[in-house]
Amino acid sequence: VLYPWHKDDTSGPAVWYAGQMSPTVGSFSQYCYFLFCPTLLYRDHYPRNREIRWFRVCGMLLKCSITVAFITVLTKEIFSLPPTNMKNILKTFLSCCLWGLLYQFIAGYFFLHSWLNLFSELFRFADREFYSDWWTCHDFHSFYRKWNLLVHDWIKAYIFADLKDLINKKWYNKIAFVPTILISALFHEYVLWAPLRSIMPLLLLLFGTFGSILFIVRPSPTVKFWNYFLHFGLHFGVSIMLFLYTMEFYARHFCPRDGSFIQTFIPRMYDCYYAVIK
């Protein structure tokens, strides 16, 4: 059962007992507040500030506007040249390599910092820790935990913790992260499918497969090389994803096919660009 609160929470009327949800839940106003406040974990009561600081709201709105402008400029730079020949394909690849990591930084700053803090201030939501110092991490295990605390807390509470009931405790800590990462990768694929209307299991491959392997590696935190390796891996992964998704976007534009559901899962890059490269 996917319940909207943690099963160990006994502080309010939303009480979990004997594997069942309590028939007495929070009020409708509490549920509406949960829908709009920047958290994925339902609670009857959240820590809240006394008043809305409108000066801070204006500051966050300004930051959102600036970051959206930067994202728009970078998106136009990446998608400016339709890859109709080898020269444009090479320029698109170099553009993705140049702006890939910056694109990730700005997009993360827009959502995890500016946007979520804006809604926190508007709803007087006091818990503002949406990310941690992921840029100092030396391994992907720490990066996955610190990059997006909003999603990490939800996955830990509703997926990772529930696997305790399904997996033998002897093997739990060793293999429970695998389905957790795979489910997260599938969700990211769904998020990308919504605007692109195509599914290349690229995130599932990079995030679910290589991410699971790198999740196991625990290098020494005192060696700076591993921090550089982490940033290089992020840059490489984001650049490759931007390039391939850009190519697939234009391939579906230049080589349209029938709109059947199965075509959503079939990449068109090779068939569409084979004649161009040839």
Short mmCIF file of C-alpha atoms in Angstrom, two decimals:
data_model
loop_
_atom_site.label_atom_id
_atom_site.label_comp_id
_atom_site.label_asym_id
_atom_site.label_seq_id
_atom_site.Cartn_x
_atom_site.Cartn_y
_atom_site.Cartn_z
CA VAL A 1 0.00 0.00 0.00
CA LEU A 2 1.34 3.45 -0.90
CA TYR A 3 0.44 5.51 2.12
CA PRO A 4 0.85 9.31 2.30
CA TRP A 5 2.67 9.23 5.64
CA HIS A 6 5.45 7.27 7.26
CA LYS A 7 4.32 4.05 8.88
CA ASP A 8 6.35 4.79 12.03
CA ASP A 9 4.68 8.16 12.57
CA THR A 10 2.44 7.94 15.65
CA SER A 11 2.34 11.66 16.43
CA GLY A 12 -1.00 12.46 14.82
CA PRO A 13 -4.29 10.92 13.71
CA ALA A 14 -2.56 9.38 10.69
CA VAL A 15 -1.55 6.23 12.58
CA TRP A 16 -0.25 3.05 10.98
CA TYR A 17 -1.20 -0.15 12.78
CA ALA A 18 -1.18 -3.86 11.90
CA GLY A 19 -0.31 -3.15 8.28
CA GLN A 20 -3.45 -1.06 7.71
CA MET A 21 -4.06 2.67 7.25
CA SER A 22 -5.94 4.39 10.00
CA PRO A 23 -9.49 5.40 9.00
CA THR A 24 -8.91 8.67 10.88
CA VAL A 25 -6.73 10.89 8.73
CA GLY A 26 -5.89 14.56 8.63
CA SER A 27 -8.38 17.22 7.62
CA PHE A 28 -8.93 18.35 4.04
CA SER A 29 -7.12 21.63 4.70
CA GLN A 30 -4.09 19.70 5.96
CA TYR A 31 -4.09 17.60 2.81
CA CYS A 32 -4.36 20.71 0.59
CA TYR A 33 -1.41 22.25 2.41
CA PHE A 34 0.57 19.04 1.81
CA LEU A 35 -0.17 19.25 -1.93
CA PHE A 36 1.40 22.71 -2.27
CA CYS A 37 4.13 22.85 0.36
CA PRO A 38 7.61 21.73 -0.83
CA THR A 39 7.69 18.22 0.64
CA LEU A 40 6.72 14.72 -0.44
CA LEU A 41 6.18 13.38 3.10
CA TYR A 42 2.73 13.88 4.59
CA ARG A 43 2.52 15.10 8.17
CA ASP A 44 -0.44 16.48 10.08
CA HIS A 45 1.71 19.38 11.18
CA TYR A 46 4.90 20.91 9.78
CA PRO A 47 7.33 23.42 11.31
CA ARG A 48 6.17 26.84 10.09
CA ASN A 49 7.37 30.41 10.29
CA ARG A 50 5.26 33.09 11.90
CA GLU A 51 4.97 35.34 8.86
CA ILE A 52 5.74 35.58 5.15
CA ARG A 53 8.88 37.58 4.41
CA TRP A 54 7.83 39.31 1.21
CA PHE A 55 11.28 40.75 0.59
CA ARG A 56 12.62 37.20 0.44
CA VAL A 57 9.73 36.19 -1.84
CA CYS A 58 10.68 38.95 -4.29
CA GLY A 59 14.31 37.86 -4.13
CA MET A 60 13.40 34.26 -4.96
CA LEU A 61 11.14 35.41 -7.81
CA LEU A 62 14.06 37.39 -9.23
CA LYS A 63 16.35 34.36 -8.95
CA CYS A 64 13.74 32.18 -10.67
CA SER A 65 13.43 34.69 -13.51
CA ILE A 66 17.21 34.93 -13.99
CA THR A 67 17.76 31.17 -13.94
CA VAL A 68 14.87 30.60 -16.37
CA ALA A 69 16.46 33.15 -18.70
CA PHE A 70 19.80 31.32 -18.48
CA ILE A 71 18.14 27.96 -19.11
CA THR A 72 16.32 29.42 -22.13
CA VAL A 73 19.59 30.76 -23.57
CA LEU A 74 21.39 27.44 -23.03
CA THR A 75 18.50 25.48 -24.53
CA LYS A 76 18.49 27.68 -27.62
CA GLU A 77 22.27 27.30 -27.89
CA ILE A 78 22.03 23.51 -27.77
CA PHE A 79 19.01 23.24 -30.09
CA SER A 80 20.04 26.07 -32.42
CA LEU A 81 21.52 23.88 -35.18
CA PRO A 82 19.30 21.13 -36.59
CA PRO A 83 21.67 18.16 -37.10
CA THR A 84 21.01 17.81 -40.84
CA ASN A 85 24.68 17.27 -41.73
CA MET A 86 27.89 16.08 -40.12
CA LYS A 87 29.07 19.64 -39.39
CA ASN A 88 25.93 20.48 -37.41
CA ILE A 89 26.01 17.12 -35.62
CA LEU A 90 29.58 17.79 -34.49
CA LYS A 91 28.68 21.34 -33.37
CA THR A 92 25.71 19.98 -31.40
CA PHE A 93 27.96 17.44 -29.68
CA LEU A 94 30.56 20.07 -28.76
CA SER A 95 27.82 22.41 -27.54
CA CYS A 96 26.41 19.70 -25.27
CA CYS A 97 29.88 18.93 -23.91
CA LEU A 98 30.55 22.63 -23.28
CA TRP A 99 27.24 23.52 -21.62
CA GLY A 100 26.14 20.16 -20.19
CA LEU A 101 27.35 20.50 -16.60
CA LEU A 102 26.42 24.19 -16.46
CA TYR A 103 22.93 23.23 -17.63
CA GLN A 104 22.64 20.77 -14.75
CA PHE A 105 23.89 23.30 -12.20
CA ILE A 106 21.51 26.05 -13.30
CA ALA A 107 18.51 23.70 -13.56
CA GLY A 108 19.26 22.32 -10.09
CA TYR A 109 19.68 25.83 -8.67
CA PHE A 110 16.38 26.92 -10.22
CA PHE A 111 14.30 24.06 -8.83
CA LEU A 112 16.02 22.91 -5.64
CA HIS A 113 16.97 26.36 -4.40
CA SER A 114 14.96 29.19 -5.94
CA TRP A 115 11.62 27.53 -6.74
CA LEU A 116 11.31 25.41 -3.59
CA ASN A 117 12.42 28.26 -1.32
CA LEU A 118 9.87 30.51 -3.02
CA PHE A 119 7.04 28.10 -2.17
CA SER A 120 8.47 27.55 1.31
CA GLU A 121 8.28 31.26 2.00
CA LEU A 122 4.79 31.63 0.54
CA PHE A 123 3.48 28.75 2.69
CA ARG A 124 5.65 29.60 5.71
CA PHE A 125 7.24 26.16 5.47
CA ALA A 126 10.25 26.19 7.83
CA ASP A 127 12.17 23.09 6.72
CA ARG A 128 14.38 24.47 3.91
CA GLU A 129 17.00 21.70 3.53
CA PHE A 130 16.32 20.60 -0.05
CA TYR A 131 19.91 19.66 -0.90
CA SER A 132 23.21 19.27 0.84
CA ASP A 133 26.87 19.83 -0.11
CA TRP A 134 26.88 17.29 -2.94
CA TRP A 135 29.70 19.11 -4.74
CA THR A 136 32.14 17.96 -2.03
CA CYS A 137 31.26 14.28 -2.42
CA HIS A 138 33.90 11.72 -3.38
CA ASP A 139 31.55 8.91 -4.40
CA PHE A 140 28.18 8.48 -6.07
CA HIS A 141 26.72 6.89 -2.93
CA SER A 142 26.99 10.22 -1.11
CA PHE A 143 25.99 12.20 -4.19
CA TYR A 144 22.68 10.32 -4.55
CA ARG A 145 21.84 11.11 -0.93
CA LYS A 146 22.77 14.79 -1.02
CA TRP A 147 21.78 15.95 -4.51
CA ASN A 148 18.01 16.01 -3.97
CA LEU A 149 16.95 15.53 -0.35
CA LEU A 150 13.30 16.07 -1.26
CA VAL A 151 13.18 12.91 -3.39
CA HIS A 152 15.74 11.06 -1.28
CA ASP A 153 13.61 11.34 1.85
CA TRP A 154 10.54 10.04 -0.03
CA ILE A 155 12.44 7.10 -1.54
CA LYS A 156 13.99 6.25 1.81
CA ALA A 157 10.64 6.36 3.62
CA TYR A 158 8.36 4.68 1.08
CA ILE A 159 10.57 2.40 -1.01
CA PHE A 160 13.88 1.66 0.70
CA ALA A 161 12.36 1.17 4.18
CA ASP A 162 9.48 -0.98 2.91
CA LEU A 163 11.90 -3.41 1.29
CA LYS A 164 12.81 -4.53 4.80
CA ASP A 165 9.57 -6.53 4.84
CA LEU A 166 10.37 -8.24 1.53
CA ILE A 167 14.11 -8.86 1.70
CA ASN A 168 16.00 -10.98 4.15
CA LYS A 169 17.70 -8.74 6.70
CA LYS A 170 21.00 -10.50 6.07
CA TRP A 171 21.08 -9.24 2.49
CA TYR A 172 19.00 -6.12 2.93
CA ASN A 173 21.76 -3.50 3.13
CA LYS A 174 23.62 -5.11 0.22
CA ILE A 175 20.91 -5.33 -2.43
CA ALA A 176 18.03 -3.07 -1.36
CA PHE A 177 19.58 -0.08 -3.16
CA VAL A 178 19.27 -1.81 -6.55
CA PRO A 179 15.45 -1.71 -6.89
CA THR A 180 15.48 1.71 -5.26
CA ILE A 181 17.77 3.14 -7.96
CA LEU A 182 15.89 1.34 -10.73
CA ILE A 183 12.53 2.74 -9.59
CA SER A 184 14.04 6.21 -9.41
CA ALA A 185 15.49 5.80 -12.93
CA LEU A 186 12.10 4.70 -14.29
CA PHE A 187 10.46 7.74 -12.74
CA HIS A 188 13.05 10.03 -14.37
CA GLU A 189 12.32 8.34 -17.71
CA TYR A 190 8.63 9.12 -17.22
CA VAL A 191 9.43 12.78 -16.44
CA LEU A 192 11.39 13.06 -19.70
CA TRP A 193 8.71 11.22 -21.67
CA ALA A 194 6.10 13.84 -20.75
CA PRO A 195 7.63 16.70 -22.81
CA LEU A 196 9.55 14.64 -25.41
CA ARG A 197 6.92 11.94 -26.07
CA SER A 198 9.70 9.40 -26.57
CA ILE A 199 11.49 6.94 -24.34
CA MET A 200 15.11 6.07 -24.83
CA PRO A 201 16.11 3.98 -21.84
CA LEU A 202 19.19 6.17 -21.56
CA LEU A 203 18.59 7.26 -17.98
CA LEU A 204 17.73 3.68 -17.08
CA LEU A 205 21.04 2.60 -18.58
CA LEU A 206 23.27 5.33 -17.15
CA PHE A 207 21.48 5.92 -13.87
CA GLY A 208 20.11 2.44 -13.22
CA THR A 209 23.01 0.30 -14.46
CA PHE A 210 26.22 2.30 -14.17
CA GLY A 211 24.77 4.24 -11.26
CA SER A 212 24.17 1.01 -9.35
CA ILE A 213 27.74 -0.11 -10.00
CA LEU A 214 29.23 3.23 -8.94
CA PHE A 215 26.92 3.24 -5.90
CA ILE A 216 28.87 0.27 -4.51
CA VAL A 217 32.30 1.90 -4.96
CA ARG A 218 33.39 3.67 -1.77
CA PRO A 219 36.73 5.42 -2.40
CA SER A 220 38.72 7.22 0.26
CA PRO A 221 37.23 10.65 1.08
CA THR A 222 40.74 12.05 1.68
CA VAL A 223 41.85 11.60 -1.95
CA LYS A 224 40.76 14.62 -4.02
CA PHE A 225 41.01 12.66 -7.26
CA TRP A 226 37.67 10.96 -6.55
CA ASN A 227 35.92 14.31 -6.21
CA TYR A 228 37.28 15.26 -9.64
CA PHE A 229 36.21 11.87 -10.96
CA LEU A 230 32.68 12.46 -9.64
CA HIS A 231 32.38 15.81 -11.40
CA PHE A 232 33.87 14.39 -14.59
CA GLY A 233 31.39 11.51 -14.49
CA LEU A 234 28.48 13.92 -13.98
CA HIS A 235 29.70 16.14 -16.82
CA PHE A 236 30.17 13.19 -19.16
CA GLY A 237 26.79 11.66 -18.33
CA VAL A 238 24.80 14.90 -18.63
CA SER A 239 26.57 15.85 -21.89
CA ILE A 240 25.89 12.46 -23.48
CA MET A 241 22.24 12.56 -22.42
CA LEU A 242 21.76 16.09 -23.75
CA PHE A 243 23.36 15.16 -27.07
CA LEU A 244 21.43 11.93 -27.60
CA TYR A 245 18.09 13.39 -26.53
CA THR A 246 18.70 16.36 -28.85
CA MET A 247 19.46 14.00 -31.74
CA GLU A 248 16.38 11.91 -30.99
CA PHE A 249 14.19 15.02 -30.78
CA TYR A 250 15.22 16.17 -34.25
CA ALA A 251 15.07 12.63 -35.63
CA ARG A 252 11.40 12.39 -34.64
CA HIS A 253 10.83 15.81 -36.22
CA PHE A 254 12.55 15.06 -39.55
CA CYS A 255 11.55 11.39 -39.81
CA PRO A 256 7.95 11.14 -38.57
CA ARG A 257 6.26 7.75 -38.39
CA ASP A 258 2.90 6.47 -37.27
CA GLY A 259 1.86 7.55 -33.82
CA SER A 260 1.52 4.05 -32.38
CA PHE A 261 2.46 3.49 -28.77
CA ILE A 262 5.24 1.04 -29.64
CA GLN A 263 7.02 3.76 -31.65
CA THR A 264 7.54 5.61 -28.39
CA PHE A 265 10.11 3.01 -27.36
CA ILE A 266 11.94 2.74 -30.71
CA PRO A 267 14.78 5.27 -31.21
CA ARG A 268 14.91 6.82 -34.68
CA MET A 269 18.39 8.32 -34.57
CA TYR A 270 20.16 5.55 -36.48
CA ASP A 271 17.62 5.21 -39.31
CA CYS A 272 17.15 8.96 -39.67
CA TYR A 273 20.80 10.05 -39.58
CA TYR A 274 22.30 7.11 -41.45
CA ALA A 275 21.56 8.76 -44.78
CA VAL A 276 22.89 12.11 -43.50
CA ILE A 277 26.17 10.64 -42.29
CA LYS A 278 26.50 8.49 -45.40
#
